[in-house]
Coordinates of C-alpha atoms and ligand atoms in Angstrom, one line a residue:
M1 CA 12.3 -0.8 0.3
E2 CA 9.4 -2.4 2.1
R3 CA 7.2 -0.2 4.2
I4 CA 5.6 -1.3 7.5
L5 CA 2.9 0.5 9.5
I6 CA 2.9 -0.2 13.2
I7 CA -0.4 0.6 15.0
E8 CA 0.3 0.2 18.7
D9 CA -0.6 2.4 21.7
E10 CA 2.2 1.1 23.9
V11 CA 4.8 3.7 23.0
K12 CA 7.8 1.7 24.3
I13 CA 6.8 -1.4 22.3
A14 CA 6.1 0.6 19.2
R15 CA 9.4 2.4 19.5
F16 CA 11.3 -0.9 20.1
I17 CA 9.7 -2.5 17.0
E18 CA 10.3 0.6 14.9
L19 CA 14.0 0.5 15.8
E20 CA 14.4 -3.2 15.1
L21 CA 12.6 -3.0 11.8
G22 CA 14.7 0.0 10.9
Y23 CA 17.9 -2.0 11.5
E24 CA 16.5 -4.7 9.2
G25 CA 16.1 -2.1 6.4
Y26 CA 12.4 -1.6 6.5
Q27 CA 10.8 1.9 6.3
V28 CA 8.6 2.3 9.3
A29 CA 5.7 4.5 10.2
K30 CA 3.7 4.3 13.4
A31 CA 0.4 5.3 14.9
T32 CA -0.7 5.1 18.5
D33 CA -4.5 4.7 18.0
G34 CA -6.7 2.9 15.6
R35 CA -8.2 5.9 13.8
A36 CA -4.8 7.6 13.3
G37 CA -3.5 4.2 12.0
L38 CA -6.3 3.9 9.5
D39 CA -5.7 7.5 8.3
L40 CA -2.0 6.9 8.0
F41 CA -2.6 3.7 6.1
K42 CA -4.9 5.5 3.6
A43 CA -2.4 8.3 3.1
G44 CA 0.6 6.1 2.4
L45 CA 1.6 3.0 0.6
F46 CA 2.5 0.1 2.9
D47 CA 3.5 -3.4 2.3
L48 CA 2.5 -4.8 5.8
V49 CA 0.7 -3.7 8.9
L50 CA 1.5 -4.7 12.5
L51 CA -1.8 -4.2 14.4
D52 CA -2.3 -4.3 18.1
I53 CA -5.7 -5.5 19.1
M54 CA -6.2 -3.5 22.3
L55 CA -6.2 0.0 21.1
P56 CA -7.9 3.1 22.4
G57 CA -10.7 4.6 20.2
L58 CA -11.0 2.3 17.3
S59 CA -10.1 -1.3 18.3
G60 CA -7.6 -3.3 16.4
M61 CA -10.4 -5.6 15.1
E62 CA -12.4 -2.7 13.9
V63 CA -9.3 -1.3 12.1
L64 CA -8.8 -4.7 10.5
R65 CA -12.4 -4.9 9.4
R66 CA -12.4 -1.4 7.8
L67 CA -9.0 -2.0 6.2
R68 CA -10.1 -5.3 4.6
Q69 CA -13.0 -3.4 2.9
F70 CA -10.4 -2.0 0.4
S71 CA -7.1 -3.6 1.0
Q72 CA -5.6 -7.1 1.0
I73 CA -2.3 -6.0 2.6
P74 CA -0.7 -8.5 5.0
V75 CA -1.7 -7.8 8.6
I76 CA 0.0 -9.3 11.6
L77 CA -1.9 -8.9 14.9
L78 CA -0.2 -8.2 18.1
T79 CA -2.2 -9.9 20.9
A80 CA -2.0 -10.1 24.6
R81 CA -0.9 -13.4 26.1
D82 CA -3.4 -16.2 26.0
A83 CA -6.1 -14.2 24.4
V84 CA -7.3 -17.2 22.4
V85 CA -10.5 -15.7 21.3
D86 CA -8.7 -12.7 19.9
K87 CA -6.5 -14.9 17.8
V88 CA -9.4 -16.9 16.3
T89 CA -11.5 -13.8 15.7
G90 CA -8.5 -12.0 14.2
L91 CA -7.7 -14.8 11.7
D92 CA -11.4 -15.1 10.9
S93 CA -11.5 -11.4 10.2
G94 CA -8.7 -11.6 7.6
A95 CA -5.5 -11.2 9.6
D96 CA -2.6 -13.1 8.0
D97 CA -0.9 -14.0 11.2
Y98 CA -0.6 -13.0 14.9
I99 CA 2.1 -12.9 17.5
T100 CA 1.7 -13.0 21.2
K101 CA 3.2 -10.3 23.4
P102 CA 5.8 -10.4 24.8
F103 CA 7.6 -11.9 21.8
A104 CA 11.2 -12.3 20.6
I105 CA 12.0 -9.8 17.9
E106 CA 13.5 -12.6 15.8
E107 CA 10.2 -14.4 15.7
L108 CA 8.4 -11.2 14.6
L109 CA 11.0 -10.6 11.9
A110 CA 10.5 -14.2 10.6
R111 CA 6.8 -13.8 10.5
I112 CA 7.1 -10.5 8.7
R113 CA 9.4 -12.1 6.1
T114 CA 7.0 -15.0 5.6
C115 CA 4.0 -12.6 5.2
L116 CA 5.8 -10.4 2.7
R117 CA 7.0 -13.5 0.7
K118 CA 3.5 -14.9 0.5
Q119 CA 2.2 -11.5 -0.7
K120 CA 4.9 -11.4 -3.4
I121 CA 3.9 -14.9 -4.6
A122 CA 0.2 -13.8 -4.6
S123 CA 1.0 -10.8 -6.7
A124 CA 3.4 -12.6 -9.0
P125 CA 2.9 -12.8 -12.8
A126 CA -0.2 -14.6 -14.0
D127 CA 1.4 -17.9 -15.1
L128 CA 2.9 -18.3 -11.6
A129 CA 0.0 -17.6 -9.3
R130 CA -3.0 -16.0 -10.9
P131 CA -5.7 -17.9 -12.7
G132 CA -5.9 -15.3 -15.5
N133 CA -4.2 -12.1 -16.4
E134 CA -5.8 -9.4 -14.4
F135 CA -6.1 -6.0 -16.0
L136 CA -6.3 -2.8 -14.0
T137 CA -9.1 -0.7 -15.4
A138 CA -10.8 2.7 -15.1
G139 CA -13.5 3.3 -17.7
P140 CA -12.0 2.6 -21.1
L141 CA -8.5 2.7 -19.6
R142 CA -6.9 -0.8 -19.3
L143 CA -3.5 -1.7 -18.0
D144 CA -1.9 -5.1 -18.2
P145 CA 0.7 -5.2 -15.3
V146 CA 2.2 -8.5 -16.5
G147 CA 2.6 -7.7 -20.2
R148 CA 3.2 -4.0 -19.3
A149 CA 0.8 -2.8 -21.9
C150 CA -1.8 0.0 -21.8
W151 CA -4.9 0.7 -23.9
V152 CA -7.6 3.3 -24.0
G153 CA -10.5 1.6 -25.6
E154 CA -8.9 -0.4 -28.4
T155 CA -6.0 2.0 -28.9
S156 CA -2.7 0.8 -27.6
V157 CA -0.7 3.5 -25.8
E158 CA 3.1 3.5 -25.4
L159 CA 4.3 4.5 -21.9
T160 CA 7.8 4.9 -20.5
K161 CA 8.7 2.8 -17.5
K162 CA 8.1 5.6 -15.0
E163 CA 4.8 6.5 -16.7
F164 CA 3.7 2.9 -16.5
D165 CA 4.8 2.5 -12.9
L166 CA 3.0 5.7 -12.0
L167 CA -0.2 4.8 -13.7
E168 CA -0.1 1.2 -12.3
C169 CA 0.3 2.7 -8.8
L170 CA -2.6 5.1 -9.3
L171 CA -4.8 2.3 -10.7
T172 CA -3.9 -0.2 -7.9
N173 CA -4.9 2.5 -5.4
K174 CA -8.0 3.6 -7.3
N175 CA -10.1 6.2 -5.3
I176 CA -7.3 6.6 -2.8
V177 CA -5.6 10.0 -2.6
L178 CA -1.9 9.5 -3.0
Q179 CA 0.4 12.2 -1.8
R180 CA 3.1 13.4 -4.2
E181 CA 5.8 12.5 -1.6
T182 CA 4.3 8.9 -1.5
L183 CA 4.3 8.6 -5.2
L184 CA 7.9 9.9 -5.4
E185 CA 9.0 7.4 -2.8
K186 CA 7.1 4.5 -4.4
I187 CA 8.1 5.1 -8.0
W188 CA 11.5 6.8 -7.7
G189 CA 12.6 5.3 -4.4
F190 CA 13.5 6.8 -1.1
E191 CA 17.1 7.4 -2.3
F192 CA 15.9 9.7 -5.1
D193 CA 16.6 13.3 -4.1
G194 CA 14.6 15.0 -6.8
S195 CA 11.6 17.2 -6.0
T196 CA 7.9 16.4 -6.1
N197 CA 7.8 18.4 -9.3
T198 CA 9.1 15.1 -10.9
V199 CA 5.7 13.6 -10.1
D200 CA 3.8 16.5 -11.5
V201 CA 5.8 16.4 -14.7
H202 CA 5.1 12.7 -15.2
I203 CA 1.4 13.2 -14.4
R204 CA 1.4 15.7 -17.2
Y205 CA 3.1 13.2 -19.6
L206 CA 0.5 10.6 -18.6
R207 CA -2.4 13.0 -19.2
A208 CA -1.1 13.9 -22.6
K209 CA -1.0 10.3 -23.6
I210 CA -4.0 8.7 -22.0
E211 CA -6.5 11.5 -21.3
E212 CA -6.2 14.4 -23.8
P213 CA -6.3 12.4 -27.0
F214 CA -9.3 10.4 -25.8
A215 CA -11.1 13.2 -23.9
L216 CA -10.8 11.0 -20.9
K217 CA -10.7 12.4 -17.3
V218 CA -9.6 9.9 -14.7
I219 CA -6.5 11.4 -13.0
H220 CA -7.6 14.2 -10.6
T221 CA -5.4 16.7 -8.8
L222 CA -5.9 17.6 -5.2
R223 CA -4.0 20.9 -5.0
G224 CA -1.2 20.8 -2.4
V225 CA -1.9 17.2 -1.6
G226 CA -1.5 14.9 -4.6
Y227 CA -3.4 12.8 -7.1
V228 CA -6.2 10.3 -7.2
L229 CA -7.4 8.1 -10.0
R230 CA -11.2 7.6 -10.2
D231 CA -13.5 5.9 -12.7
E232 CA -14.7 8.4 -15.3
L233 CA -18.0 9.9 -14.3
P234 CA -20.8 8.9 -16.6
Ligands
LIG303 CA1 -2.5 -2.0 23.4

């Protein structure tokens, strides 16, 4: 299930979009100011952001600028009517698309689908879109998302599907703290009604395979919060 973050201070518009996206089967979270939106983004795993430009506190453009420092997630800007400068600046700043308020919900849904499709193609296997096979790494740890292989140094490590997915998720979000609930949703799905202990158990399996035998320390626990993967300290 794809997750969309709405950052919009006009409560009625945000609520309307949330409901419509919900009907379409998207998982939705919303924030009413820029700073809260950015915090929410960092705490969760989203597939797309709908970002209003005129926001209190941190402006939409500033949110976009900061977000682009660490994420290439698709961003669709919500702009006021005829704000041509906004649109140009927005696209220059790394927005993927924009839509002018007021808009027909069908148009927004179409643009969301297009953005998500482009993103999928961009992150498709190497032979389809990427120039070379890109490994995810942290120190001597190396993950090949396409070949689904894992190494520590030159040693190949066998991982189960869930262990691999979990490690890939941690590596993709390197240096970002992931809540256990977020990992549970992302790896096991929203429908899974297990407890967050499942995450802890799989983290233990991972540590036993990729850390302990190699005296490596890259997965860090934040008690009561979740996990973060960082490059090994020198
Ligand atoms: Ca606004």
